[in-house]
PDB file of C-alpha atoms in Angstrom:
ATOM      1  CA  GLN A 890       8.881   7.493  69.467  1.00  0.00           C
ATOM      2  CA  GLN A 891       6.341   5.448  70.032  1.00  0.00           C
ATOM      3  CA  GLN A 892       5.072   3.644  66.460  1.00  0.00           C
ATOM      4  CA  VAL A 893       1.440   2.779  67.913  1.00  0.00           C
ATOM      5  CA  LYS A 894      -0.298   5.243  69.959  1.00  0.00           C
ATOM      6  CA  GLN A 895      -2.698   3.518  72.263  1.00  0.00           C
ATOM      7  CA  SER A 896      -5.810   5.617  74.366  1.00  0.00           C
ATOM      8  CA  PRO A 897      -6.871   5.772  77.168  1.00  0.00           C
ATOM      9  CA  GLN A 898      -4.273   4.513  79.415  1.00  0.00           C
ATOM     10  CA  SER A 899      -6.954   3.452  81.873  1.00  0.00           C
ATOM     11  CA  LEU A 900     -10.886   3.009  81.834  1.00  0.00           C
ATOM     12  CA  ILE A 901     -13.436   2.157  84.392  1.00  0.00           C
ATOM     13  CA  VAL A 902     -17.188   0.760  83.291  1.00  0.00           C
ATOM     14  CA  GLN A 903     -20.115  -0.287  84.715  1.00  0.00           C
ATOM     15  CA  LYS A 904     -21.320  -3.989  84.187  1.00  0.00           C
ATOM     16  CA  GLY A 905     -22.950  -3.902  81.044  1.00  0.00           C
ATOM     17  CA  GLY A 906     -21.137  -0.988  79.692  1.00  0.00           C
ATOM     18  CA  ILE A 907     -19.235  -0.890  76.527  1.00  0.00           C
ATOM     19  CA  PRO A 908     -15.674   0.018  76.821  1.00  0.00           C
ATOM     20  CA  ILE A 909     -13.798   1.346  73.434  1.00  0.00           C
ATOM     21  CA  ILE A 910     -10.257   1.260  73.492  1.00  0.00           C
ATOM     22  CA  ASN A 911      -8.402   3.472  70.157  1.00  0.00           C
ATOM     23  CA  CYS A 912      -4.906   2.770  68.616  1.00  0.00           C
ATOM     24  CA  ALA A 913      -3.396   4.866  66.135  1.00  0.00           C
ATOM     25  CA  TYR A 914      -0.472   4.219  63.785  1.00  0.00           C
ATOM     26  CA  GLU A 915       1.794   5.941  61.465  1.00  0.00           C
ATOM     27  CA  ASN A 916       3.744   3.105  59.410  1.00  0.00           C
ATOM     28  CA  THR A 917       1.609   2.164  56.262  1.00  0.00           C
ATOM     29  CA  ALA A 918       3.956  -1.099  56.175  1.00  0.00           C
ATOM     30  CA  PHE A 919       1.845  -2.655  58.866  1.00  0.00           C
ATOM     31  CA  ASP A 920       0.142  -5.760  57.457  1.00  0.00           C
ATOM     32  CA  TYR A 921      -1.781  -7.072  60.916  1.00  0.00           C
ATOM     33  CA  PHE A 922      -3.443  -5.418  63.718  1.00  0.00           C
ATOM     34  CA  PRO A 923      -3.896  -8.078  66.934  1.00  0.00           C
ATOM     35  CA  TRP A 924      -5.302  -6.913  70.451  1.00  0.00           C
ATOM     36  CA  TYR A 925      -3.814  -8.849  73.228  1.00  0.00           C
ATOM     37  CA  GLN A 926      -5.370  -9.244  76.995  1.00  0.00           C
ATOM     38  CA  GLN A 927      -3.378  -9.521  80.178  1.00  0.00           C
ATOM     39  CA  PHE A 928      -4.492 -10.553  83.550  1.00  0.00           C
ATOM     40  CA  PRO A 929      -2.290  -9.913  86.496  1.00  0.00           C
ATOM     41  CA  GLY A 930       0.885 -12.012  86.681  1.00  0.00           C
ATOM     42  CA  LYS A 931       0.518 -13.492  83.297  1.00  0.00           C
ATOM     43  CA  GLY A 932       1.667 -13.201  80.060  1.00  0.00           C
ATOM     44  CA  PRO A 933      -0.424 -11.200  77.377  1.00  0.00           C
ATOM     45  CA  ALA A 934      -2.659 -13.676  75.169  1.00  0.00           C
ATOM     46  CA  LEU A 935      -4.111 -12.996  71.707  1.00  0.00           C
ATOM     47  CA  LEU A 936      -7.549 -11.648  71.960  1.00  0.00           C
ATOM     48  CA  ILE A 937      -8.713 -10.885  68.387  1.00  0.00           C
ATOM     49  CA  ALA A 938      -6.757  -9.579  65.289  1.00  0.00           C
ATOM     50  CA  ILE A 939      -7.851  -8.064  62.089  1.00  0.00           C
ATOM     51  CA  ARG A 940      -6.094  -7.465  58.351  1.00  0.00           C
ATOM     52  CA  PRO A 941      -6.067  -4.077  57.042  1.00  0.00           C
ATOM     53  CA  ASP A 942      -8.350  -5.349  54.061  1.00  0.00           C
ATOM     54  CA  VAL A 943     -11.221  -5.712  56.509  1.00  0.00           C
ATOM     55  CA  SER A 944     -13.123  -2.738  58.254  1.00  0.00           C
ATOM     56  CA  GLU A 945     -14.542  -5.102  61.421  1.00  0.00           C
ATOM     57  CA  LYS A 946     -14.066  -8.191  62.927  1.00  0.00           C
ATOM     58  CA  LYS A 947     -16.371  -9.723  65.558  1.00  0.00           C
ATOM     59  CA  GLU A 948     -15.502 -12.743  68.029  1.00  0.00           C
ATOM     60  CA  GLY A 949     -18.194 -12.996  70.757  1.00  0.00           C
ATOM     61  CA  ARG A 950     -18.709  -9.792  72.275  1.00  0.00           C
ATOM     62  CA  PHE A 951     -15.202  -8.284  71.075  1.00  0.00           C
ATOM     63  CA  THR A 952     -15.480  -6.376  67.928  1.00  0.00           C
ATOM     64  CA  ILE A 953     -12.341  -4.412  66.376  1.00  0.00           C
ATOM     65  CA  SER A 954     -13.007  -1.583  63.934  1.00  0.00           C
ATOM     66  CA  PHE A 955     -10.507  -0.793  61.288  1.00  0.00           C
ATOM     67  CA  ASN A 956     -10.194   2.402  59.263  1.00  0.00           C
ATOM     68  CA  LYS A 957      -7.290   2.125  57.009  1.00  0.00           C
ATOM     69  CA  SER A 958      -7.241   5.771  55.363  1.00  0.00           C
ATOM     70  CA  ALA A 959      -7.115   7.504  59.189  1.00  0.00           C
ATOM     71  CA  LYS A 960      -4.630   4.965  60.189  1.00  0.00           C
ATOM     72  CA  GLN A 961      -6.531   3.939  63.452  1.00  0.00           C
ATOM     73  CA  PHE A 962      -8.443   0.962  64.905  1.00  0.00           C
ATOM     74  CA  SER A 963     -10.273   0.490  68.037  1.00  0.00           C
ATOM     75  CA  LEU A 964     -11.385  -2.541  70.507  1.00  0.00           C
ATOM     76  CA  HIS A 965     -15.141  -2.499  71.646  1.00  0.00           C
ATOM     77  CA  ILE A 966     -16.261  -5.010  74.088  1.00  0.00           C
ATOM     78  CA  MET A 967     -19.970  -5.649  74.270  1.00  0.00           C
ATOM     79  CA  ASP A 968     -21.938  -6.178  77.421  1.00  0.00           C
ATOM     80  CA  SER A 969     -18.639  -5.966  79.712  1.00  0.00           C
ATOM     81  CA  GLN A 970     -18.293  -8.233  82.694  1.00  0.00           C
ATOM     82  CA  PRO A 971     -16.136  -7.734  85.739  1.00  0.00           C
ATOM     83  CA  GLY A 972     -14.120 -11.103  84.203  1.00  0.00           C
ATOM     84  CA  ASP A 973     -13.057  -8.908  81.405  1.00  0.00           C
ATOM     85  CA  SER A 974     -11.170  -6.487  83.799  1.00  0.00           C
ATOM     86  CA  ALA A 975      -7.633  -6.856  82.283  1.00  0.00           C
ATOM     87  CA  THR A 976      -4.987  -4.847  80.481  1.00  0.00           C
ATOM     88  CA  TYR A 977      -5.452  -4.724  76.990  1.00  0.00           C
ATOM     89  CA  PHE A 978      -2.844  -4.108  74.258  1.00  0.00           C
ATOM     90  CA  CYS A 979      -3.316  -3.034  70.718  1.00  0.00           C
ATOM     91  CA  ALA A 980      -0.298  -4.144  68.437  1.00  0.00           C
ATOM     92  CA  ALA A 981       0.731  -3.619  64.832  1.00  0.00           C
ATOM     93  CA  ARG A 982       2.955  -6.175  62.632  1.00  0.00           C
ATOM     94  CA  GLU A 983       5.450  -4.892  60.448  1.00  0.00           C
ATOM     95  CA  GLY A 984       5.470  -6.540  57.075  1.00  0.00           C
ATOM     96  CA  TYR A 985       6.984 -10.425  57.061  1.00  0.00           C
ATOM     97  CA  ASN A 986       9.585  -9.441  54.684  1.00  0.00           C
ATOM     98  CA  GLN A 987      10.635  -6.789  57.289  1.00  0.00           C
ATOM     99  CA  GLY A 988      11.098  -9.386  60.092  1.00  0.00           C
ATOM    100  CA  GLY A 989       7.404  -9.679  61.390  1.00  0.00           C
ATOM    101  CA  LYS A 990       7.868  -8.088  64.603  1.00  0.00           C
ATOM    102  CA  LEU A 991       5.286  -7.054  66.513  1.00  0.00           C
ATOM    103  CA  ILE A 992       5.170  -3.123  67.941  1.00  0.00           C
ATOM    104  CA  PHE A 993       2.571  -2.616  70.775  1.00  0.00           C
ATOM    105  CA  GLY A 994       0.794   0.351  72.144  1.00  0.00           C
ATOM    106  CA  GLN A 995       1.105   1.593  75.705  1.00  0.00           C
ATOM    107  CA  GLY A 996      -1.836  -0.738  77.111  1.00  0.00           C
ATOM    108  CA  THR A 997      -5.070   0.341  78.575  1.00  0.00           C
ATOM    109  CA  GLU A 998      -6.047  -0.813  82.053  1.00  0.00           C
ATOM    110  CA  LEU A 999      -9.971  -1.933  82.028  1.00  0.00           C
ATOM    111  CA  SER A1000     -11.689  -1.997  85.258  1.00  0.00           C
ATOM    112  CA  VAL A1001     -15.435  -3.461  85.096  1.00  0.00           C
ATOM    113  CA  LYS A1002     -17.459  -2.684  88.042  1.00  0.00           C
ATOM    114  CA  PRO A1003     -20.309  -5.123  89.253  1.00  0.00           C
TER     115      PRO A1003
ATOM    116  CA  ASN B 697       3.454 -29.372  77.098  1.00  0.00           C
ATOM    117  CA  ALA B 698       4.173 -26.507  79.342  1.00  0.00           C
ATOM    118  CA  GLY B 699       4.467 -23.675  76.543  1.00  0.00           C
ATOM    119  CA  VAL B 700       6.883 -21.125  77.373  1.00  0.00           C
ATOM    120  CA  THR B 701       8.816 -21.337  80.787  1.00  0.00           C
ATOM    121  CA  GLN B 702      10.538 -18.420  82.156  1.00  0.00           C
ATOM    122  CA  THR B 703      12.882 -18.228  85.143  1.00  0.00           C
ATOM    123  CA  PRO B 704      13.285 -16.867  87.355  1.00  0.00           C
ATOM    124  CA  LYS B 705      10.181 -15.284  88.341  1.00  0.00           C
ATOM    125  CA  PHE B 706      11.377 -12.598  90.602  1.00  0.00           C
ATOM    126  CA  GLN B 707      15.046 -11.538  90.784  1.00  0.00           C
ATOM    127  CA  VAL B 708      16.589  -8.593  92.451  1.00  0.00           C
ATOM    128  CA  LEU B 709      20.280  -7.176  91.263  1.00  0.00           C
ATOM    129  CA  LYS B 710      22.385  -4.446  92.688  1.00  0.00           C
ATOM    130  CA  THR B 711      23.982  -2.173  89.637  1.00  0.00           C
ATOM    131  CA  GLY B 712      26.762  -3.352  87.984  1.00  0.00           C
ATOM    132  CA  GLN B 713      25.632  -7.024  88.669  1.00  0.00           C
ATOM    133  CA  SER B 714      24.852  -9.748  85.700  1.00  0.00           C
ATOM    134  CA  MET B 715      22.423 -12.046  85.336  1.00  0.00           C
ATOM    135  CA  THR B 716      20.928 -14.373  82.444  1.00  0.00           C
ATOM    136  CA  LEU B 717      16.826 -14.560  82.198  1.00  0.00           C
ATOM    137  CA  GLN B 718      16.242 -17.965  80.785  1.00  0.00           C
ATOM    138  CA  CYS B 719      13.381 -18.927  78.771  1.00  0.00           C
ATOM    139  CA  ALA B 720      12.666 -22.464  77.137  1.00  0.00           C
ATOM    140  CA  GLN B 721       9.687 -23.519  74.714  1.00  0.00           C
ATOM    141  CA  ASP B 722       8.517 -27.119  73.829  1.00  0.00           C
ATOM    142  CA  MET B 723       6.402 -25.951  70.938  1.00  0.00           C
ATOM    143  CA  ASN B 724       9.234 -26.093  68.421  1.00  0.00           C
ATOM    144  CA  HIS B 725       8.507 -22.517  67.432  1.00  0.00           C
ATOM    145  CA  GLU B 726      10.940 -21.018  64.984  1.00  0.00           C
ATOM    146  CA  TYR B 727      10.687 -17.463  66.480  1.00  0.00           C
ATOM    147  CA  MET B 728      11.416 -16.359  69.850  1.00  0.00           C
ATOM    148  CA  SER B 729      11.645 -12.699  71.515  1.00  0.00           C
ATOM    149  CA  TRP B 730      11.982 -10.742  74.491  1.00  0.00           C
ATOM    150  CA  TYR B 731       9.943  -7.771  75.423  1.00  0.00           C
ATOM    151  CA  ARG B 732       9.938  -5.354  78.747  1.00  0.00           C
ATOM    152  CA  GLN B 733       6.873  -4.150  80.072  1.00  0.00           C
ATOM    153  CA  ASP B 734       6.949  -0.898  82.022  1.00  0.00           C
ATOM    154  CA  PRO B 735       4.162   1.138  82.601  1.00  0.00           C
ATOM    155  CA  GLY B 736       3.019   3.493  80.245  1.00  0.00           C
ATOM    156  CA  MET B 737       4.983   2.148  77.916  1.00  0.00           C
ATOM    157  CA  GLY B 738       3.456  -0.987  76.946  1.00  0.00           C
ATOM    158  CA  LEU B 739       5.528  -3.592  75.742  1.00  0.00           C
ATOM    159  CA  ARG B 740       9.008  -2.988  73.846  1.00  0.00           C
ATOM    160  CA  LEU B 741      10.832  -5.615  72.017  1.00  0.00           C
ATOM    161  CA  ILE B 742      14.173  -6.035  73.005  1.00  0.00           C
ATOM    162  CA  HIS B 743      15.760  -8.710  70.779  1.00  0.00           C
ATOM    163  CA  TYR B 744      14.362 -11.763  68.876  1.00  0.00           C
ATOM    164  CA  SER B 745      15.385 -14.662  66.813  1.00  0.00           C
ATOM    165  CA  VAL B 746      13.885 -16.469  63.649  1.00  0.00           C
ATOM    166  CA  GLY B 747      15.859 -19.547  64.218  1.00  0.00           C
ATOM    167  CA  ALA B 748      18.732 -21.149  65.871  1.00  0.00           C
ATOM    168  CA  GLY B 749      21.876 -18.946  65.060  1.00  0.00           C
ATOM    169  CA  ILE B 750      20.007 -16.279  63.842  1.00  0.00           C
ATOM    170  CA  THR B 751      19.071 -13.141  66.509  1.00  0.00           C
ATOM    171  CA  ASP B 752      18.478  -9.274  65.707  1.00  0.00           C
ATOM    172  CA  GLN B 753      17.727  -6.424  67.720  1.00  0.00           C
ATOM    173  CA  GLY B 754      14.301  -5.000  68.387  1.00  0.00           C
ATOM    174  CA  GLU B 755      13.441  -1.156  69.715  1.00  0.00           C
ATOM    175  CA  VAL B 756      15.340  -1.105  72.867  1.00  0.00           C
ATOM    176  CA  PRO B 757      18.482  -3.455  72.470  1.00  0.00           C
ATOM    177  CA  ASN B 758      20.802  -1.524  74.241  1.00  0.00           C
ATOM    178  CA  GLY B 759      22.491  -2.883  77.567  1.00  0.00           C
ATOM    179  CA  TYR B 760      21.108  -6.706  76.880  1.00  0.00           C
ATOM    180  CA  ASN B 761      22.386  -9.296  74.844  1.00  0.00           C
ATOM    181  CA  VAL B 762      20.943 -12.634  73.251  1.00  0.00           C
ATOM    182  CA  SER B 763      22.170 -15.837  71.839  1.00  0.00           C
ATOM    183  CA  ARG B 764      20.207 -18.852  70.231  1.00  0.00           C
ATOM    184  CA  SER B 765      22.123 -22.103  70.084  1.00  0.00           C
ATOM    185  CA  THR B 766      19.065 -24.386  69.974  1.00  0.00           C
ATOM    186  CA  THR B 767      15.381 -24.134  69.022  1.00  0.00           C
ATOM    187  CA  GLU B 768      14.094 -24.336  72.412  1.00  0.00           C
ATOM    188  CA  ASP B 769      16.014 -21.960  74.451  1.00  0.00           C
ATOM    189  CA  PHE B 770      16.376 -18.136  74.193  1.00  0.00           C
ATOM    190  CA  PRO B 771      18.448 -16.442  77.268  1.00  0.00           C
ATOM    191  CA  LEU B 772      18.636 -13.087  77.809  1.00  0.00           C
ATOM    192  CA  ARG B 773      21.756 -11.674  79.554  1.00  0.00           C
ATOM    193  CA  LEU B 774      22.143  -8.602  81.405  1.00  0.00           C
ATOM    194  CA  LEU B 775      26.110  -7.753  81.620  1.00  0.00           C
ATOM    195  CA  SER B 776      26.077  -4.999  83.693  1.00  0.00           C
ATOM    196  CA  ALA B 777      22.797  -4.169  85.427  1.00  0.00           C
ATOM    197  CA  ALA B 778      21.278  -0.642  85.591  1.00  0.00           C
ATOM    198  CA  PRO B 779      18.167   0.668  87.622  1.00  0.00           C
ATOM    199  CA  SER B 780      16.686   1.600  84.359  1.00  0.00           C
ATOM    200  CA  GLN B 781      16.461  -2.012  83.810  1.00  0.00           C
ATOM    201  CA  THR B 782      13.776  -2.673  86.568  1.00  0.00           C
ATOM    202  CA  SER B 783      11.034  -4.089  84.485  1.00  0.00           C
ATOM    203  CA  VAL B 784       9.031  -7.294  83.789  1.00  0.00           C
ATOM    204  CA  TYR B 785      10.300  -9.012  81.362  1.00  0.00           C
ATOM    205  CA  PHE B 786       8.150 -11.468  78.913  1.00  0.00           C
ATOM    206  CA  CYS B 787       9.550 -14.257  76.576  1.00  0.00           C
ATOM    207  CA  ALA B 788       7.085 -14.580  73.432  1.00  0.00           C
ATOM    208  CA  THR B 789       7.454 -17.200  70.897  1.00  0.00           C
ATOM    209  CA  LYS B 790       5.412 -17.968  67.523  1.00  0.00           C
ATOM    210  CA  GLU B 791       5.768 -20.093  64.493  1.00  0.00           C
ATOM    211  CA  ALA B 792       7.646 -18.362  61.644  1.00  0.00           C
ATOM    212  CA  LEU B 793       7.004 -20.439  58.841  1.00  0.00           C
ATOM    213  CA  PRO B 794       5.111 -18.233  55.846  1.00  0.00           C
ATOM    214  CA  THR B 795       2.816 -20.825  55.036  1.00  0.00           C
ATOM    215  CA  ARG B 796       1.970 -21.939  58.718  1.00  0.00           C
ATOM    216  CA  GLY B 797       2.986 -18.944  60.450  1.00  0.00           C
ATOM    217  CA  TYR B 798       1.869 -15.392  58.546  1.00  0.00           C
ATOM    218  CA  ASN B 799      -0.697 -14.618  61.324  1.00  0.00           C
ATOM    219  CA  SER B 800       0.316 -16.936  64.391  1.00  0.00           C
ATOM    220  CA  PRO B 801      -0.253 -15.606  67.379  1.00  0.00           C
ATOM    221  CA  LEU B 802       2.825 -14.856  70.064  1.00  0.00           C
ATOM    222  CA  HIS B 803       2.773 -17.107  72.991  1.00  0.00           C
ATOM    223  CA  PHE B 804       3.945 -15.228  76.077  1.00  0.00           C
ATOM    224  CA  GLY B 805       5.719 -16.691  79.129  1.00  0.00           C
ATOM    225  CA  ASN B 806       4.246 -15.326  82.660  1.00  0.00           C
ATOM    226  CA  GLY B 807       7.128 -12.889  82.865  1.00  0.00           C
ATOM    227  CA  THR B 808      10.251 -11.951  85.273  1.00  0.00           C
ATOM    228  CA  ARG B 809       9.984  -9.155  87.291  1.00  0.00           C
ATOM    229  CA  LEU B 810      13.243  -7.876  87.904  1.00  0.00           C
ATOM    230  CA  THR B 811      14.412  -5.073  90.426  1.00  0.00           C
ATOM    231  CA  VAL B 812      17.892  -3.325  90.142  1.00  0.00           C
ATOM    232  CA  THR B 813      18.772  -1.177  93.148  1.00  0.00           C
TER     233      THR B 813
END
């Protein structure tokens, strides 16, 4: 059973559009929610992350929105560019005293058309 | 500073063969882990280690063994490969000390693409 559910599986937007990727979780013990970006042939790399006591975090064109009561969080990419084309993974971390393991969502393949 | 190095990059095995995927890091990270990436399934944790001599199971440990004799190395062993183990395997590390590593990011290698026929 997938503990972190991510949607959509794939997404195509035009340059300048605002793709939105959504994630949902059930385990209230998760204490940290990062997003990773992966380019073809490479390993994922940390993009942006949020703690559950914060409702929004922005870093450049990337924004995480977090809804603790709904147990959902999402990634928004403002003014998307072709260079943003990649696979995006949301993740959730089990509490540190539970091992601090990162559980990933299924991934979203984003394509930004010129 | 190479970061996380995985070898080999590609491997083809026949069902029943054994092999070891290598992972080495030069960042002195206490935490090391193995994930597999499959289409539609995302990244799933196989095994992890919080320090030399300490290992534990992740979400999908069956069919895989690990050991951690040094801080730098964390090999993943397939004792009898099966077609269901065809996947891309990633090694990932991070600092684990709570005072410095509470929210430290995972650093991934570039993966090993394994095909089992």
